[in-house]
Amino acid sequence: MPPSETTERVAVLAEPTSRRLGVAFGATLVRDLNRVRRRRGDVLNPLVFYALTVSLFPIGISPEAELLAVMAPGLLWVTALLATLLSLDGLFRSDFDDGSLEQMMLSPQPLAALSVAKVAAHWLVTGLPLALMAPLLGIMLALPFQSVGVLMASLALGSASLSLIGGIGAALTVDLPRGGVLLSLLVLPLYIPVLIFGTGAVQAAIQGDTALPHLAMLGALLAAALIFAPWAIAASLRISING
Amino acid sequence: MWGLIHKLGSPKWFYYRSAALQPWCWGVAAALLLVGSVWGLVFAPADYQQGNSFRIIYVHVPAAFLAQSVFVAMAVSGLVFMVWKIKIADMAATAMAPLGAAMTFVALFSGAVWGVPTWGTWWIWDARLTSMLILLFLYIGVIALRGAFSRRDSGARAASVLAMVGVINIPIIKYSVDWWYTLHQPASFTLTSRPAMPVEMWLPLLMMVVGFYGFFIALTLTRTRSEILRREANTRWVRALLEEVN
Amino acid sequence: MVASLAEWVSMGEHGVYVWSAWGITALFMLGLTLHARLERRQLLKHLKRVARRQASPPQQRGHDDDPKA
């Protein structure tokens, strides 16, 4: 990473508190999005993983459309969950390595708010593309057409919670040499409620029921994650940085 | 009040005070477990539906209670450690984590074994068994995270944060798994509409539950005391203590 | 109540399940208790050894601590 950007970012954060929280939040978000533009692999890898893994299931189980249609909601959701997990390790890693996280911690803005900005950037480059790509894979799995909209909505809503919860695990393991496996052990059990309501929404849509209650539960989970996760992420980052 | 908390937070004070308490805890726990076991295995009548296989309840239910309580206790210890920097709390959390994981495994195993005569299969994705399984993973995560840090203090704080995150999640997981299960329930059996247990069945169960909790307290005391010695090995009072033991 | 020992052990065909569940529970609880005892004993032994080593004068420790040896 060129040093100019880091110094520019530090300059924003070091300014007096007259500059509001919003500026710091926006700057963090834009910076993370910019970095992704330069390293496209970070966005593409989870998507390729998603497509590849989903296409393994018909090969491994059966190409029969009826069977696939039954399993499609679960397959699409579980695989999206794993794809998110794959991308989590990089959430704080480079900022930890180049010291930007320490600068964030020293800034007058609360670390919790800045980490939400980073998580939001993560969701924009992984969760949202996964949700946009899901219909394509849904068609390949013979997912009934009427549930495609619900599939996208549930994935978009649910992956935001996944990014927030995963952020806790990523923050806890960022200082560990081989944190990847541990990260999945920490995060996957916490993902289960999101998985249940996400697949529930799609299954309800397939059966012709209203998916609204499930989506509302996903929204409630997101609200709860938004309340608790930022503090947990900030506390975890402090532990990892202060050693 | 604050004086007491400060004293409790002092490893030395705790070490000397718990010395007198510890044998009593072990004694009460052993007595309750012994009487409860004999009562439950020999004297309690067989269930009219399940026959003798219901006697598994005397280990399954206390283990399941303990599995959940220990996690809550771990999270509370984590909170106390993070907020007031009381090291004893973290030592206790370290000491009780393996017990919690073991009890979760025991509850899972006895539940699975109980399933064979009751449901005719070793494993069923029953709501309670499923959330127990997730709890086991949460325990393993906390223990593994603590072990992954090379600095003890970082590991302690990371494990505390994870225990707190976990304890907020446990009711959510429980609720969602229950909901998921009712959606997919194979409506072949229900354990919900059972008649109330007679006294000679639930009294031994109560004794076993209290006995398991007594065991938890006794084991945690003993292991916390060991942990105190390990971490305070370089202090003057521990050295003096070692001289005495010599 | 039970009539005979054999009948009690067999638990009316459910013996295997009851005994295996109880057995695993007992195994874990005994194991944890013994582990706690062993842990404490070994810790005390270790700490005493360390204390003795630190108390003894450095020349007795000999070349153990000599980085060049």
XYZ file of C-alpha atoms in Angstrom:
558
model
C 0.000 0.000 0.000
C 1.395 3.449 -0.903
C 2.162 5.515 2.176
C 0.341 8.567 0.833
C -3.043 7.070 1.532
C -2.223 6.108 5.060
C -0.904 9.568 5.867
C -3.933 11.147 4.267
C -6.140 8.961 6.374
C -4.224 9.757 9.524
C -4.592 13.443 8.722
C -8.362 13.077 8.661
C -8.388 11.273 11.940
C -5.963 13.611 13.660
C -8.039 16.694 12.950
C -9.803 18.277 15.908
C -13.130 16.856 17.014
C -14.925 19.613 15.135
C -14.856 17.251 12.224
C -17.741 14.976 12.916
C -17.912 11.245 13.277
C -19.595 10.995 9.902
C -16.474 12.197 8.119
C -14.325 9.567 9.763
C -16.932 6.894 9.088
C -17.209 7.892 5.439
C -13.454 8.145 5.025
C -12.936 4.655 6.437
C -15.639 3.241 4.210
C -14.347 4.944 1.046
C -10.784 3.933 1.840
C -11.707 0.267 2.217
C -13.758 0.349 -0.976
C -10.889 2.004 -2.823
C -8.470 -0.616 -1.708
C -10.772 -3.308 -3.034
C -10.778 -1.595 -6.430
C -7.055 -2.131 -6.518
C -7.168 -5.725 -5.308
C -9.999 -7.238 -7.253
C -9.156 -10.748 -6.134
C -10.575 -9.984 -2.722
C -14.009 -9.514 -4.275
C -13.766 -12.186 -6.914
C -12.426 -15.033 -4.793
C -15.528 -15.499 -2.606
C -17.753 -15.267 -5.682
C -15.749 -17.853 -7.585
C -15.708 -20.038 -4.494
C -19.477 -19.671 -4.264
C -20.104 -20.663 -7.888
C -17.597 -23.500 -7.797
C -18.831 -25.033 -4.549
C -22.488 -24.810 -5.536
C -21.742 -26.593 -8.794
C -20.068 -29.416 -6.860
C -23.340 -30.461 -5.249
C -25.213 -31.634 -8.361
C -22.081 -33.583 -9.290
C -21.743 -35.070 -5.832
C -25.396 -35.813 -5.139
C -27.559 -36.052 -8.218
C -28.422 -33.945 -11.262
C -32.099 -34.675 -10.734
C -34.006 -31.386 -10.785
C -36.605 -32.394 -8.223
C -34.021 -33.407 -5.658
C -31.941 -30.282 -6.274
C -34.952 -28.015 -5.946
C -35.597 -29.368 -2.450
C -32.027 -28.804 -1.379
C -31.408 -25.548 -3.227
C -32.293 -23.107 -0.396
C -30.040 -24.896 2.058
C -27.191 -25.343 -0.426
C -27.252 -21.736 -1.569
C -27.338 -20.469 1.996
C -24.716 -22.778 3.486
C -22.344 -22.100 0.615
C -22.871 -18.339 0.882
C -22.074 -18.652 4.571
C -18.814 -20.443 3.810
C -17.927 -17.914 1.129
C -18.399 -15.102 3.656
C -16.271 -16.996 6.125
C -13.522 -17.308 3.546
C -13.364 -13.545 3.087
C -13.402 -12.697 6.799
C -9.738 -13.327 7.403
C -8.807 -10.323 5.294
C -11.243 -7.984 7.031
C -8.703 -6.519 9.455
C -5.525 -8.328 8.397
C -3.894 -5.744 6.115
C -4.840 -2.832 8.363
C -3.393 -4.725 11.285
C -0.171 -5.442 9.428
C 0.452 -1.900 8.220
C -0.487 -0.250 11.515
C -3.607 1.543 10.293
C -5.620 -0.160 13.007
C -3.432 1.383 15.654
C -4.033 4.778 14.107
C -7.761 4.074 14.168
C -7.527 3.204 17.814
C -5.704 6.427 18.639
C -8.148 8.580 16.705
C -10.680 10.677 18.606
C -13.528 8.765 16.999
C -14.833 5.657 18.758
C -13.237 2.489 17.440
C -16.649 0.778 17.420
C -18.009 3.241 14.839
C -14.959 2.955 12.604
C -15.102 -0.828 12.730
C -18.734 -0.673 11.624
C -17.520 1.304 8.602
C -15.020 -1.437 7.818
C -17.672 -4.128 8.245
C -20.024 -2.168 5.987
C -17.328 -2.061 3.315
C -16.845 -5.797 3.740
C -20.560 -6.395 3.267
C -20.649 -4.194 0.163
C -17.865 -6.177 -1.490
C -18.818 -9.710 -0.402
C -22.358 -10.055 0.998
C -24.073 -7.921 -1.580
C -22.344 -9.475 -4.633
C -23.137 -12.927 -3.253
C -26.804 -11.977 -2.996
C -26.770 -10.596 -6.543
C -25.113 -13.716 -7.888
C -27.369 -16.180 -6.047
C -30.273 -16.177 -8.586
C -27.917 -17.395 -11.295
C -26.867 -20.353 -9.184
C -30.472 -20.811 -8.090
C -31.465 -21.422 -11.676
C -28.713 -24.005 -12.002
C -30.111 -25.790 -8.940
C -33.671 -25.709 -10.324
C -34.801 -23.337 -7.600
C -38.477 -22.474 -8.186
C -38.643 -19.090 -9.830
C -41.060 -17.438 -7.400
C -38.526 -17.641 -4.588
C -35.667 -15.848 -6.359
C -36.598 -12.426 -5.000
C -36.811 -13.744 -1.447
C -33.503 -15.547 -1.898
C -31.765 -12.307 -2.839
C -33.447 -10.314 -0.074
C -32.667 -12.926 2.586
C -29.037 -13.209 1.479
C -28.564 -9.440 1.358
C -30.107 -8.979 4.791
C -28.547 -12.057 6.361
C -25.036 -11.512 5.037
C -24.953 -8.133 6.801
C -25.411 -9.977 10.099
C -22.813 -12.508 8.974
C -20.288 -9.732 8.311
C -20.945 -8.157 11.710
C -20.732 -11.411 13.677
C -17.771 -12.542 11.614
C -16.069 -9.233 12.361
C -15.882 -10.263 16.026
C -14.113 -13.481 15.125
C -11.822 -11.731 12.657
C -10.893 -9.115 15.264
C -10.177 -11.786 17.880
C -7.927 -13.822 15.598
C -6.167 -11.072 13.618
C -3.026 -11.317 15.746
C -2.832 -15.111 15.638
C -0.428 -16.720 13.169
C -2.860 -19.410 12.010
C -6.166 -17.827 12.860
C -8.095 -19.109 9.861
C -9.260 -22.473 11.206
C -9.884 -21.024 14.654
C -11.908 -18.236 13.066
C -14.327 -20.717 11.513
C -14.634 -22.569 14.821
C -15.512 -19.329 16.622
C -17.859 -17.899 14.045
C -19.817 -20.799 12.542
C -21.840 -21.674 15.686
C -22.877 -18.028 15.935
C -24.043 -18.103 12.298
C -26.690 -20.754 12.907
C -29.674 -18.469 13.697
C -29.042 -16.484 10.502
C -28.849 -19.714 8.512
C -32.106 -20.990 9.998
C -34.125 -17.898 9.205
C -32.435 -17.344 5.841
C -33.261 -20.821 4.532
C -36.649 -20.589 6.246
C -37.494 -17.517 4.186
C -36.604 -19.198 0.897
C -38.438 -22.399 1.793
C -41.519 -20.429 2.756
C -41.406 -18.648 -0.592
C -41.114 -21.983 -2.424
C -44.137 -23.351 -0.588
C -46.097 -20.246 -1.480
C -46.260 -18.872 2.059
C -45.299 -15.358 2.911
C -41.626 -15.004 3.663
C -42.124 -11.753 5.506
C -41.916 -13.154 9.081
C -38.586 -14.784 8.283
C -37.226 -11.648 6.688
C -38.442 -9.707 9.722
C -36.520 -12.118 11.967
C -33.423 -11.631 9.816
C -33.914 -7.899 10.247
C -34.234 -8.334 13.996
C -31.025 -10.381 14.060
C -29.295 -7.647 12.085
C -30.549 -5.006 14.526
C -29.293 -7.043 17.474
C -25.952 -7.590 15.745
C -25.694 -3.871 15.023
C -26.219 -3.092 18.709
C -23.806 -5.635 20.186
C -21.223 -6.538 17.553
C -19.483 -3.125 17.197
C -18.561 -3.067 20.879
C -17.361 -6.659 20.752
C -15.319 -5.925 17.616
C -13.775 -2.828 19.195
C -12.930 -4.687 22.407
C -11.451 -7.577 20.413
C -9.353 -5.239 18.267
C -7.990 -3.583 21.418
C -7.002 -7.013 22.748
C -5.308 -7.972 19.496
C -3.472 -4.668 19.094
C -2.364 -4.154 22.673
C -1.165 -7.731 22.734
C -19.577 -4.315 49.893
C -16.638 -2.959 47.937
C -14.325 -4.121 50.650
C -15.599 -7.637 50.252
C -15.217 -7.543 46.476
C -11.675 -6.290 46.868
C -10.881 -9.043 49.320
C -12.462 -11.639 47.063
C -10.361 -10.272 44.247
C -7.191 -10.845 46.201
C -5.777 -14.239 45.229
C -4.083 -14.667 48.605
C -7.257 -14.009 50.583
C -9.244 -16.269 48.314
C -6.665 -19.037 48.526
C -6.671 -19.128 52.319
C -10.407 -18.743 52.701
C -11.300 -21.420 50.171
C -9.014 -23.904 51.907
C -11.586 -24.388 54.651
C -14.545 -24.389 52.288
C -13.165 -26.864 49.771
C -13.442 -30.173 51.690
C -17.025 -29.362 52.629
C -17.986 -28.821 49.013
C -16.408 -32.098 47.950
C -18.056 -33.924 50.864
C -21.553 -32.572 50.225
C -21.275 -33.210 46.491
C -20.050 -36.782 46.982
C -22.790 -37.565 49.520
C -25.558 -36.158 47.340
C -24.282 -37.925 44.226
C -23.957 -41.224 46.050
C -27.415 -41.126 47.621
C -28.999 -39.790 44.442
C -27.346 -42.494 42.325
C -28.412 -45.373 44.545
C -31.903 -43.963 44.845
C -32.220 -43.335 41.128
C -30.694 -46.633 40.014
C -32.200 -48.965 42.603
C -35.185 -47.582 44.458
C -36.914 -45.230 42.031
C -39.741 -47.066 40.215
C -39.456 -47.727 36.486
C -41.354 -45.421 34.158
C -44.606 -46.930 32.946
C -43.881 -45.952 29.320
C -40.119 -46.025 28.978
C -39.326 -48.717 31.500
C -35.894 -48.587 33.040
C -34.334 -46.514 30.282
C -35.770 -43.413 31.937
C -33.088 -43.788 34.620
C -30.765 -42.025 32.183
C -32.619 -38.859 33.160
C -30.670 -38.819 36.434
C -27.434 -38.079 34.601
C -28.776 -36.459 31.448
C -30.738 -33.609 33.002
C -28.163 -32.554 35.620
C -25.418 -32.625 32.972
C -27.528 -30.513 30.623
C -28.266 -28.000 33.409
C -24.615 -27.783 34.283
C -23.562 -27.436 30.663
C -25.619 -24.273 30.306
C -24.931 -22.887 33.779
C -21.183 -23.242 33.412
C -21.232 -21.218 30.206
C -23.217 -18.466 31.912
C -20.841 -18.590 34.879
C -17.916 -18.322 32.466
C -19.436 -15.286 30.781
C -20.171 -13.602 34.125
C -16.579 -14.271 35.196
C -15.434 -12.799 31.907
C -17.501 -9.672 32.495
C -16.156 -9.289 36.044
C -12.627 -9.761 34.729
C -13.028 -7.253 31.902
C -14.834 -4.566 33.924
C -13.119 -4.721 37.317
C -9.864 -6.435 36.255
C -10.338 -9.029 38.983
C -7.905 -11.788 38.072
C -9.576 -14.414 40.251
C -12.585 -14.263 37.949
C -10.475 -15.225 34.958
C -8.716 -17.981 36.880
C -12.131 -19.422 37.765
C -13.251 -19.156 34.124
C -10.110 -21.037 33.048
C -10.754 -23.673 35.678
C -14.389 -24.322 34.794
C -14.235 -24.377 30.977
C -13.178 -28.047 30.576
C -15.869 -29.127 33.044
C -18.512 -27.295 31.027
C -17.352 -28.909 27.801
C -17.282 -32.334 29.464
C -20.807 -31.900 30.823
C -22.056 -30.817 27.410
C -20.548 -33.948 25.938
C -22.086 -36.083 28.701
C -25.507 -34.534 28.074
C -25.147 -35.193 24.335
C -23.938 -38.745 24.812
C -26.597 -39.706 27.361
C -29.253 -38.045 25.188
C -28.123 -40.041 22.165
C -28.029 -43.289 24.139
C -31.445 -42.532 25.566
C -32.695 -42.042 22.031
C -32.085 -45.682 21.076
C -34.796 -47.257 23.264
C -37.057 -44.193 23.028
C -36.869 -43.181 19.381
C -35.130 -46.195 17.904
C -32.156 -44.220 16.598
C -28.832 -42.989 17.943
C -29.071 -39.479 16.734
C -32.066 -37.371 15.992
C -31.958 -33.695 15.119
C -34.035 -32.903 18.140
C -34.113 -29.231 19.118
C -32.474 -29.781 22.494
C -29.788 -32.125 21.197
C -29.012 -29.721 18.368
C -28.584 -26.704 20.621
C -26.460 -28.827 22.962
C -24.227 -29.699 20.015
C -23.836 -26.017 19.170
C -23.048 -25.299 22.816
C -20.268 -27.892 22.649
C -18.760 -26.058 19.667
C -18.984 -22.776 21.570
C -17.095 -24.333 24.485
C -14.407 -25.711 22.196
C -14.103 -22.270 20.597
C -13.571 -20.514 23.934
C -11.002 -23.078 25.094
C -9.175 -23.056 21.762
C -9.100 -19.257 21.587
C -7.577 -18.993 25.050
C -4.943 -21.513 24.113
C -4.090 -19.820 20.819
C -2.655 -16.679 22.393
C 0.944 -16.796 23.497
C 0.375 -14.081 26.109
C -1.860 -15.237 28.905
C -3.503 -11.860 29.486
C -4.526 -11.454 25.841
C -5.903 -14.986 25.794
C -7.851 -14.319 28.968
C -9.434 -11.154 27.594
C -10.194 -12.712 24.212
C -11.840 -15.720 25.876
C -13.863 -13.360 28.093
C -15.158 -11.422 25.082
C -16.037 -14.637 23.255
C -17.814 -16.066 26.311
C -19.896 -12.899 26.580
C -20.718 -12.923 22.878
C -21.637 -16.588 23.212
C -23.914 -16.051 26.178
C -25.840 -13.348 24.320
C -26.169 -15.767 21.416
C -27.232 -18.856 23.356
C -30.878 -17.768 23.839
C -31.049 -16.650 20.201
C -29.632 -19.984 19.031
C -31.970 -21.876 21.340
C -34.991 -19.991 20.130
C -34.141 -20.317 16.452
C -33.327 -24.016 16.754
C -36.638 -24.627 18.552
C -38.402 -22.761 15.786
C -36.522 -24.671 13.104
C -37.393 -27.957 14.775
C -41.123 -27.272 14.998
C -41.033 -26.442 11.303
C -39.467 -29.783 10.370
C -40.825 -31.915 13.185
C -41.515 -35.506 12.245
C -44.741 -35.744 14.254
C -44.222 -39.244 15.590
C -43.543 -38.640 19.242
C -43.905 -35.907 21.799
C -42.440 -35.631 25.215
C -44.435 -32.525 26.032
C -47.649 -33.998 27.385
C -46.243 -36.268 30.019
C -47.918 -36.694 33.377
C -46.161 -35.064 36.311
C -43.418 -37.144 37.883
C -44.185 -38.789 41.206
C -42.125 -37.744 44.220
C -40.042 -40.911 44.347
C -38.893 -40.134 40.798
C -38.114 -36.449 41.000
C -36.613 -36.331 44.473
C -33.545 -38.346 43.429
C -33.375 -36.173 40.316
C -33.296 -33.077 42.504
C -30.528 -34.624 44.590
C -28.510 -35.408 41.475
C -28.951 -31.876 40.141
C -27.806 -30.322 43.430
C -25.003 -32.893 43.614
C -23.790 -31.977 40.108
C -23.771 -28.299 41.058
C -21.880 -29.147 44.233
C -19.351 -31.055 42.137
C -19.014 -28.046 39.852
C -18.342 -25.703 42.779
C -15.892 -28.101 44.419
C -13.951 -28.788 41.229
C -13.832 -25.116 40.312
C -12.538 -24.221 43.781
C -9.794 -26.829 43.599
C -8.720 -25.912 40.099
C -8.892 -22.183 40.786
C -6.590 -22.711 43.756
C -4.109 -24.526 41.539
C -4.374 -21.761 38.978
C -3.684 -19.145 41.695
C -0.484 -20.936 42.677
C 0.572 -21.215 39.050
C 0.052 -17.562 38.232
C 1.226 -16.149 41.549
C 4.249 -18.434 41.764
C 6.660 -15.504 42.026
C 4.889 -13.671 44.837
C 6.191 -13.678 48.371
C 3.154 -15.326 49.917
C 3.251 -18.310 47.564
C 6.964 -18.791 48.288
C 6.274 -18.645 52.007
C 3.462 -21.137 51.498
C 5.774 -23.508 49.644
C 8.290 -23.284 52.507
C 5.512 -24.255 54.903
C 4.499 -27.250 52.855
C 8.106 -28.412 52.796
C -37.769 -52.158 43.979
C -35.818 -54.955 42.368
C -36.206 -58.662 42.860
C -32.724 -59.946 42.012
C -29.313 -58.574 41.155
C -29.312 -60.017 37.652
C -32.665 -58.467 36.948
C -31.449 -55.140 38.239
C -28.323 -55.227 36.088
C -30.270 -56.093 32.963
C -32.726 -53.234 33.636
C -35.424 -54.951 31.626
C -33.484 -55.031 28.322
C -32.421 -51.415 28.758
C -29.306 -52.228 30.752
C -26.853 -51.396 27.973
C -28.251 -47.901 27.527
C -28.616 -47.061 31.204
C -25.191 -48.375 32.146
C -23.359 -46.808 29.239
C -24.883 -43.386 29.950
C -24.136 -43.641 33.650
C -20.716 -45.099 32.942
C -19.634 -42.243 30.697
C -20.891 -39.730 33.247
C -19.041 -41.416 36.087
C -15.921 -41.726 33.951
C -15.902 -38.022 33.157
C -16.577 -36.920 36.735
C -13.938 -39.227 38.180
C -11.520 -38.232 35.451
C -12.008 -34.534 36.127
C -11.565 -35.083 39.870
C -8.396 -37.116 39.427
C -7.059 -34.623 36.916
C -7.619 -31.763 39.374
C -5.760 -33.703 42.086
C -2.907 -34.674 39.795
C -2.660 -31.134 38.451
C -2.326 -29.757 41.966
C 0.269 -32.314 43.042
C 2.425 -31.845 39.984
C 2.168 -28.083 40.255
C 3.278 -28.126 43.888
C 6.166 -30.438 43.036
C 7.200 -28.239 40.142
C 6.970 -25.013 42.157
C 8.998 -26.514 44.990
C 11.680 -27.621 42.574
C 11.836 -24.153 41.076
C 12.003 -22.584 44.544
C 14.827 -24.913 45.575
C 16.774 -24.186 42.419
C 16.437 -20.464 42.932
C 17.411 -20.734 46.595
C 20.602 -22.667 45.888
C 23.747 -20.611 45.185
C 24.592 -20.080 41.521
C 27.937 -21.978 41.517
C 26.109 -25.196 42.381
C 24.021 -24.874 39.308
C 27.280 -25.233 37.450
C 27.550 -24.924 33.727
C 23.835 -25.498 33.173
C 23.252 -21.803 32.900
C 26.485 -20.979 31.165
C 25.553 -19.871 27.672
C 28.909 -20.960 26.265
C 28.724 -24.493 27.584
